Amino acid sequence: METQIGGSSVEVTDEGYLKDINQWSREVAIGIAEKEGVTLADDHWKVLEFLQNQYKNGTPLTIRSVGKSGVCSIKELYALFPDGPLKKSTKIAGIPKPVSCI
Amino acid sequence: MKNIVILGSGTAGTIMANHLTGDLPKDEWTISIIDPLKWHYYQPGFLFVPFEMYDPEEIRKPIEKFIPKGVDFINKEADVILPEENTVRLKDGTNVNYDILIIATGSDIAPQETEGMKGPCWRKDVFDFYSNDGAIALRDKLKDWEGGHLVVHITEMPIKCPVAPLEFAFLADSFFKDKNMRDKVKISFVTPLSGAFTKPKATAVLQHLLTEKNIEVVPDFYIEKVDGENKKIVDYGGREVEYDVLVTIPTNMGNPLMERSGIGDDLNFVPTDKGTLQSKVKDNIFVIGDATDVPTSKAGSVAHFEAEILLDNIKSFIRGEAFKEEFDGHANCFIETGNSKAILIDFNYEHEPTTGSFPITGIGPMKLLKETRMNHLGKLAFKWIYWNMLLPGRKIPLVTPNMSKAGKDIED
């Protein structure tokens, strides 16, 4: 469905994930983050950038891989994106919900 | 003579040895299989041991019994794979050279990955049932347990047989009902997933069963540590769940050999093309079963389906031709739901489990994604099928390596 986030019109899934990463912008990220109750600071942006790079490289995303990345520890990831950090951070990063769960 | 070397004589390795020996010219190819262990375990049977439905003795047989004639069984441990030298070096220093290597080393539990899990409480009130010793220790614990909070817990995905923890919770419900003490046991299912299972339609059905059986689900729980002293598990967000008996599925990892050889991912699984099963390490290395990083379930049925595809692909590789076969991620699992009933699911990379019917010759059509007694009988019959048809690499009639859409209620 189409919706307005951060001043742009974007296509999202039922769960609110962007359907096309090309529609992502910093403004869109701030808009999604607001809905998720997250105020984005420098540390958040570093994680978002890491997730987007991993996604573009086709690397499956897991909480473990973020923890090992050197970007932040798992504990810090939870502090940045409380309650389901990977689901929240990927949504804000404009990438699909990870299917690490098989 | 050329050499095919198979690493690991579990489900996948044994099936491949049987397929290859029936198919490759014996005057051109030597087939070897390397494994340091003595026993082949029927791993789906571990689930039943804690509830005394299977005796540990009936789910293991000597590995050698299933190695086909003419295959060289090297009963030793591999130390390192040297892809550039086309060699596997054994711990005793011997080199085993290969033209083609098939990695089938499976996955195993790694409780040491979680703080506090393998502490003094391990196998006293923290248990696994993914190993023979673990299943037996848990059986002995439950035998005269007087009740309390039983927590069934998944540490992180992926795990071998992702439905097994749910089956454990369902069977525990039946077990304590039969002992007339269900009212003395609280059962919780704690998972890092957002729901009961990984696929939406199956999750809806399973969630309903969990509610019906009064099993509490604690979703989105990503464990940080086991606090054995205070008998609680703590997640990274600070949430706590107290237990009297914790039955955990520890982190599952591939063989440490991959780390020593520098060819594994974070969890020692080998990067593998999900269609051809060729490794991304080198073109003459193939990977099958739990050892791969392909995005489907880690399960015996998957290894069985992959084996047929891999056999064709290895033959193409030998002839220098392009691969003709693509694996579709087909998995097929019986889910025990307790009270002598089970659910059957059949799915692949693309299609999630759905309702419909599934044919099995000699047993009859099974209902998909529905709880029936027939499915339970199918699950029990599977032990015989495993030893007598699956491991020897015989075709199971009507069950195709890639998923069939026939009989399934698939919305396109």
XYZ file of C-alpha atoms in Angstrom:
514
model
C 0.000 0.000 0.000
C 1.009 3.588 -0.507
C 1.556 5.888 2.421
C 3.132 9.231 3.325
C 6.299 9.072 5.408
C 8.784 11.884 5.993
C 7.186 14.008 3.297
C 7.392 11.362 0.555
C 4.916 8.919 -0.826
C 6.252 5.339 -0.374
C 5.055 1.766 -0.941
C 5.049 -0.361 2.216
C 4.084 -3.935 3.188
C 1.272 -4.717 5.660
C 3.900 -4.682 8.392
C 5.243 -1.294 7.339
C 8.461 -2.339 5.575
C 9.441 -0.375 2.465
C 8.884 -2.398 -0.703
C 11.653 -0.571 -2.563
C 14.881 0.537 -0.873
C 15.219 3.241 -3.557
C 12.328 5.068 -1.911
C 14.369 5.334 1.297
C 15.845 8.644 2.413
C 17.023 10.055 5.734
C 13.683 11.843 6.055
C 11.778 8.594 5.454
C 13.973 6.860 8.063
C 13.229 9.569 10.611
C 9.516 9.188 9.837
C 9.518 5.397 10.321
C 11.653 5.718 13.454
C 9.172 8.150 14.979
C 6.374 5.632 14.525
C 8.555 3.007 16.195
C 9.288 5.333 19.097
C 12.960 5.752 18.198
C 14.789 9.078 17.930
C 17.689 8.626 15.548
C 21.158 9.692 16.725
C 24.640 9.041 15.306
C 24.856 5.513 16.716
C 21.543 4.590 15.090
C 22.701 5.845 11.695
C 25.859 3.730 11.883
C 23.758 0.627 12.417
C 21.362 1.563 9.607
C 24.242 2.104 7.210
C 25.766 -1.270 8.170
C 22.439 -3.059 7.637
C 21.925 -1.451 4.238
C 25.420 -2.453 3.127
C 24.912 -6.019 4.281
C 21.600 -6.130 2.443
C 23.126 -4.774 -0.762
C 25.856 -7.446 -0.531
C 23.199 -10.133 -0.178
C 24.456 -11.168 3.276
C 21.706 -12.639 5.469
C 21.100 -10.471 8.535
C 21.101 -11.876 12.016
C 21.437 -10.303 15.439
C 24.612 -12.357 15.834
C 26.151 -10.840 12.682
C 25.425 -7.302 13.876
C 26.986 -8.164 17.247
C 30.147 -9.380 15.512
C 30.329 -6.452 13.076
C 32.169 -4.076 15.354
C 29.452 -1.456 14.720
C 27.792 -2.157 18.061
C 27.391 -5.013 20.508
C 24.114 -6.933 20.757
C 23.460 -5.217 24.065
C 23.912 -1.803 22.433
C 21.686 -2.836 19.525
C 18.934 -3.590 22.036
C 19.480 -0.237 23.714
C 19.265 1.580 20.361
C 16.234 -0.302 19.042
C 14.387 -1.764 22.052
C 12.050 -4.801 21.693
C 12.851 -6.731 18.544
C 15.900 -4.688 17.478
C 16.488 -6.385 14.138
C 12.861 -6.051 13.070
C 12.853 -2.360 14.020
C 16.246 -1.439 12.640
C 15.646 -3.120 9.278
C 12.304 -1.367 8.958
C 13.937 2.001 9.593
C 16.800 1.111 7.222
C 14.244 0.535 4.470
C 15.206 -3.097 3.854
C 13.013 -6.228 4.013
C 12.296 -8.002 7.282
C 15.126 -10.537 7.730
C 14.251 -14.129 6.962
C 16.974 -15.449 9.224
C 14.276 -17.549 10.769
C 14.207 -20.854 8.936
C 41.720 -43.609 -10.450
C 39.957 -40.486 -9.275
C 38.768 -39.834 -5.740
C 35.506 -38.613 -4.307
C 35.790 -37.915 -0.606
C 32.734 -37.471 1.604
C 33.241 -35.762 4.948
C 30.718 -37.063 7.457
C 28.681 -40.252 7.588
C 25.436 -38.873 8.975
C 22.182 -38.847 7.024
C 23.453 -36.748 4.085
C 26.892 -38.343 3.768
C 25.583 -41.892 3.971
C 22.873 -41.289 1.365
C 25.446 -39.721 -0.971
C 27.836 -42.664 -0.517
C 25.021 -45.022 -1.477
C 23.946 -42.926 -4.468
C 27.477 -42.530 -5.812
C 28.516 -46.113 -5.419
C 25.519 -47.237 -7.428
C 26.176 -44.703 -10.135
C 29.877 -44.053 -10.789
C 32.041 -46.525 -12.765
C 33.988 -48.537 -10.162
C 37.093 -48.769 -12.345
C 37.358 -44.977 -12.527
C 36.328 -43.722 -9.104
C 37.300 -44.452 -5.512
C 34.779 -43.292 -2.954
C 35.894 -42.604 0.629
C 33.934 -41.409 3.621
C 35.615 -39.839 6.638
C 33.997 -39.861 10.089
C 35.542 -40.299 13.542
C 32.355 -41.627 15.194
C 31.096 -45.176 15.792
C 27.333 -44.761 16.003
C 24.748 -43.558 13.540
C 21.857 -42.054 15.483
C 18.317 -41.805 14.169
C 18.174 -38.175 15.270
C 14.386 -37.666 15.006
C 14.228 -40.298 17.761
C 15.953 -38.029 20.331
C 12.648 -36.170 20.758
C 10.936 -39.312 22.066
C 13.635 -40.475 24.496
C 12.870 -38.002 27.332
C 9.253 -39.230 27.346
C 10.297 -42.895 27.285
C 8.528 -43.434 23.969
C 11.783 -44.723 22.444
C 14.597 -46.537 24.147
C 18.024 -44.999 23.344
C 19.198 -48.413 22.146
C 16.620 -48.562 19.371
C 17.704 -45.313 17.738
C 21.343 -46.085 17.104
C 23.206 -48.540 14.894
C 26.892 -48.850 14.003
C 27.889 -46.389 11.252
C 29.676 -49.155 9.361
C 26.426 -51.026 8.825
C 25.318 -48.314 6.375
C 28.542 -47.705 4.479
C 28.048 -49.462 1.141
C 30.439 -52.174 -0.015
C 33.353 -50.814 -1.988
C 33.367 -47.486 -0.133
C 36.478 -46.854 1.935
C 35.384 -45.917 5.481
C 38.085 -43.823 7.120
C 37.143 -43.914 10.792
C 39.287 -40.904 11.748
C 38.904 -37.229 12.483
C 39.642 -34.602 9.836
C 41.888 -31.772 10.989
C 41.730 -29.326 8.089
C 40.497 -28.990 4.509
C 43.111 -27.529 2.155
C 41.067 -26.441 -0.900
C 44.083 -25.234 -2.882
C 45.775 -28.617 -2.507
C 42.562 -30.655 -2.970
C 43.381 -32.391 0.273
C 41.827 -33.232 3.602
C 44.449 -33.568 6.332
C 43.508 -35.945 9.127
C 44.365 -35.396 12.803
C 46.919 -38.217 12.600
C 48.752 -36.269 9.870
C 47.629 -38.421 6.923
C 46.610 -36.573 3.757
C 43.539 -37.707 1.854
C 43.542 -36.277 -1.676
C 40.375 -35.734 -3.634
C 39.154 -34.740 -7.067
C 35.725 -33.959 -5.644
C 34.936 -33.228 -2.003
C 31.452 -33.473 -0.509
C 31.055 -31.781 2.854
C 28.332 -33.462 4.915
C 29.472 -32.697 8.441
C 26.072 -31.563 9.707
C 25.406 -29.247 12.617
C 25.710 -29.693 16.346
C 24.711 -27.890 19.509
C 27.101 -25.282 20.899
C 25.888 -24.475 24.445
C 29.230 -22.806 25.174
C 28.112 -19.927 22.902
C 25.681 -18.668 25.571
C 26.976 -17.301 28.872
C 26.122 -19.560 31.790
C 24.461 -22.299 29.742
C 27.155 -24.911 30.101
C 27.812 -24.082 33.746
C 27.294 -26.225 36.846
C 23.567 -26.384 36.062
C 24.108 -28.124 32.675
C 22.194 -31.416 32.677
C 21.093 -30.808 36.272
C 18.297 -28.362 35.526
C 19.391 -27.069 32.101
C 19.001 -29.674 29.360
C 19.124 -30.250 25.641
C 17.533 -33.101 23.706
C 19.571 -32.696 20.503
C 22.179 -35.205 21.633
C 21.995 -38.773 22.872
C 23.435 -37.912 26.287
C 21.195 -34.869 26.603
C 18.030 -36.800 25.773
C 18.899 -39.506 28.306
C 19.769 -36.999 31.065
C 16.445 -35.243 30.468
C 14.550 -38.547 30.580
C 16.092 -39.281 33.972
C 15.179 -35.814 35.219
C 11.549 -35.945 34.087
C 11.025 -39.484 35.392
C 10.456 -38.419 38.968
C 10.158 -34.653 38.610
C 7.420 -33.345 40.859
C 6.456 -30.394 38.704
C 7.110 -26.673 38.432
C 7.924 -24.394 35.518
C 9.124 -26.203 32.391
C 10.645 -23.738 29.926
C 11.250 -24.902 26.359
C 13.646 -22.449 24.763
C 15.280 -21.690 21.407
C 18.584 -19.788 21.649
C 18.933 -18.526 18.071
C 18.109 -19.554 14.525
C 18.901 -21.511 12.454
C 18.476 -24.801 14.302
C 18.276 -28.365 13.147
C 14.667 -29.495 12.760
C 13.012 -26.166 13.629
C 9.746 -27.861 14.637
C 11.345 -30.134 17.264
C 11.121 -27.626 20.150
C 7.380 -27.235 19.525
C 6.957 -30.982 19.350
C 8.784 -31.225 22.659
C 6.336 -28.771 24.255
C 3.325 -30.674 22.854
C 4.651 -34.053 23.961
C 5.446 -32.652 27.415
C 1.802 -31.554 27.728
C 0.642 -35.114 26.891
C 3.290 -36.697 29.103
C 2.261 -34.786 32.210
C -1.453 -35.271 31.450
C -0.869 -39.018 31.283
C 0.917 -38.840 34.633
C -2.065 -36.931 36.068
C 0.122 -33.996 37.010
C -0.467 -31.461 34.226
C -1.886 -29.069 36.854
C 1.481 -29.137 38.619
C 3.440 -28.129 35.500
C 3.494 -24.743 33.811
C 4.866 -25.007 30.259
C 6.346 -21.986 28.468
C 7.772 -21.749 24.968
C 10.441 -19.040 24.727
C 11.627 -18.127 21.238
C 13.636 -15.435 19.431
C 11.007 -15.575 16.655
C 7.887 -13.419 16.659
C 5.666 -16.481 16.842
C 5.533 -20.255 17.137
C 7.166 -21.064 13.793
C 8.988 -19.478 10.900
C 6.205 -19.615 8.301
C 2.927 -17.651 8.738
C 0.258 -20.278 7.870
C 1.861 -23.018 9.949
C 2.394 -20.534 12.789
C -1.357 -19.812 12.892
C -2.197 -23.527 13.206
C 0.530 -24.198 15.753
C -0.302 -21.092 17.790
C -3.864 -22.371 18.086
C -2.604 -25.729 19.393
C -0.307 -24.037 21.898
C -3.212 -22.029 23.282
C -5.426 -25.114 23.417
C -2.754 -27.000 25.364
C -2.193 -24.099 27.727
C 1.408 -23.532 26.663
C 2.497 -19.920 27.142
C 4.514 -18.362 24.288
C 7.199 -15.767 25.040
C 8.214 -14.385 21.604
C 11.065 -12.088 20.505
C 13.294 -13.342 23.314
C 16.955 -13.223 22.319
C 18.910 -14.748 25.195
C 21.916 -13.016 26.715
C 22.661 -15.457 29.521
C 21.503 -18.306 31.696
C 21.575 -17.341 35.372
C 21.881 -20.869 36.740
C 22.109 -19.815 40.364
C 18.806 -17.970 40.293
C 17.291 -20.329 37.703
C 16.370 -17.742 35.129
C 17.183 -16.814 31.552
C 17.770 -13.168 30.679
C 17.484 -11.568 27.242
C 19.437 -8.626 25.832
C 16.498 -6.341 26.484
C 16.616 -7.269 30.179
C 13.527 -9.507 30.193
C 13.717 -12.513 32.514
C 11.995 -15.899 32.515
C 12.350 -18.088 35.594
C 12.460 -21.869 35.242
C 12.618 -25.018 37.291
C 13.627 -27.124 34.308
C 15.052 -25.409 31.236
C 14.997 -27.428 28.018
C 16.999 -25.321 25.603
C 17.988 -25.676 22.006
C 21.484 -24.201 22.182
C 23.007 -22.322 19.248
C 23.506 -24.780 16.391
C 26.817 -24.635 14.583
C 28.560 -26.381 11.742
C 31.668 -28.467 12.348
C 34.670 -26.588 13.878
C 36.668 -28.073 10.983
C 35.243 -25.255 8.824
C 36.684 -22.622 11.139
C 40.064 -24.372 11.170
C 39.953 -24.490 7.356
C 38.787 -20.875 7.045
C 35.794 -21.781 4.887
C 32.797 -21.337 7.226
C 30.534 -18.403 8.065
C 29.959 -17.023 11.600
C 28.334 -20.298 12.585
C 30.739 -22.576 10.696
C 28.199 -23.270 7.960
C 29.678 -23.444 4.463
C 28.570 -20.817 1.908
C 26.753 -22.858 -0.759
C 24.780 -22.157 -3.930
C 21.189 -22.848 -2.873
C 20.228 -24.338 -6.248
C 23.266 -26.364 -7.358
C 24.720 -27.180 -3.880
C 28.193 -26.303 -5.148
C 30.220 -24.537 -2.469
C 31.281 -20.947 -2.942
C 34.722 -22.009 -1.687
C 35.913 -23.884 -4.771
C 34.199 -25.522 -7.733
C 35.150 -29.100 -6.826
C 33.706 -28.813 -3.312
C 30.012 -29.543 -2.810
C 27.976 -29.285 0.382
C 24.871 -31.164 1.483
C 22.543 -31.314 4.476
C 22.885 -29.267 7.646
C 26.445 -28.194 6.784
C 25.252 -25.706 4.120
C 24.103 -22.134 4.662
C 21.155 -22.513 2.229
C 17.912 -20.931 3.456
C 15.822 -24.024 4.108
C 15.253 -26.214 7.165
C 18.105 -28.260 8.528
C 16.432 -31.659 8.411
C 16.930 -35.224 7.224
C 14.203 -34.878 4.613
C 16.065 -31.926 3.093
C 19.316 -33.942 2.956
C 17.416 -36.760 1.261
C 15.946 -34.442 -1.384
C 19.245 -32.640 -1.908
C 21.072 -35.932 -2.432
C 19.230 -36.745 -5.653
C 19.904 -33.286 -7.053
C 23.531 -33.366 -5.953
C 24.115 -36.769 -7.562
C 22.967 -35.398 -10.936
C 25.010 -32.242 -10.506
C 28.179 -34.137 -9.597
C 27.733 -36.304 -12.686
C 27.376 -33.160 -14.814
C 30.463 -31.705 -13.136
C 32.478 -34.840 -13.926
C 31.417 -34.636 -17.582
C 32.289 -30.957 -17.643
C 28.694 -30.015 -18.449
C 26.497 -27.277 -17.018
C 24.378 -28.184 -13.984
C 20.896 -29.288 -14.988
C 19.298 -29.608 -11.589
C 18.312 -26.870 -9.175
C 17.274 -27.655 -5.609
C 14.102 -25.801 -4.608
C 14.507 -25.986 -0.815
C 12.011 -28.840 -0.438
C 11.420 -29.896 3.184
C 8.922 -32.341 4.606
C 8.294 -32.704 8.339
C 5.941 -34.508 10.648
C 5.143 -32.435 13.717
C 4.153 -34.504 16.750
C 1.345 -32.720 18.577
C 0.807 -35.169 21.448
C -2.052 -37.608 22.182
C -0.913 -39.817 19.290
C -1.531 -37.166 16.684
C 0.720 -35.292 14.289
C 0.693 -32.624 11.587
C 2.501 -33.023 8.257
C 4.049 -30.043 6.462
C 5.639 -29.927 3.003
C 7.258 -26.734 1.694
C 10.176 -25.166 -0.174
C 12.097 -21.871 -0.582
C 9.129 -20.301 -2.297
C 5.958 -21.948 -0.977
C 5.207 -21.991 2.735
C 3.419 -25.004 4.309
C -0.240 -25.121 3.375
C -3.265 -27.410 3.675
C -4.103 -30.182 1.198
C -3.048 -33.803 0.881
C 0.261 -35.579 0.414
C 0.634 -39.065 -1.068
C 2.879 -41.732 0.467
C 2.744 -45.171 -1.110
C 1.829 -47.988 1.239
C 0.566 -45.613 3.886
C -1.885 -43.527 1.897
C -2.597 -39.843 1.500
C -1.676 -37.758 4.525
C -3.478 -34.561 5.446
C -1.243 -31.504 5.268
C -1.231 -28.921 8.065
C -3.991 -30.829 9.933
C -3.704 -32.765 13.182
C -4.453 -36.473 12.515
C -3.659 -39.915 13.961
C -2.585 -41.046 10.510
C 0.194 -38.449 10.483
C 1.387 -39.729 13.871
C 1.534 -43.278 12.469
C 3.458 -41.871 9.513
C 5.983 -40.308 11.874
C 6.466 -43.601 13.725
C 6.727 -45.542 10.434
C 9.435 -43.132 9.409
C 11.999 -44.785 11.691
C 11.753 -47.956 9.578
C 11.803 -45.938 6.354
C 14.910 -44.095 7.574
C 17.025 -47.180 8.236
C 15.729 -49.245 5.334
C 14.994 -46.827 2.507
C 16.345 -43.364 3.178
C 19.921 -44.158 4.258
C 20.452 -46.799 1.537
C 19.419 -44.101 -0.944
C 16.318 -45.904 -2.240
C 13.669 -43.759 -3.831
C 10.599 -43.254 -1.669
C 7.723 -43.748 -4.144
C 5.851 -40.613 -5.145
C 8.049 -38.328 -3.051
C 9.953 -36.103 -5.468
C 13.159 -34.247 -4.643
C 11.693 -30.932 -5.663
C 8.324 -30.069 -4.111
C 5.168 -31.100 -5.972
C 2.254 -28.675 -5.912
C -0.223 -31.526 -6.536
C -2.836 -31.844 -3.805
C -1.782 -28.610 -2.127
C -4.124 -25.678 -1.578
C -1.747 -23.136 -3.073
C -3.004 -19.668 -3.883
C -1.160 -18.310 -6.889
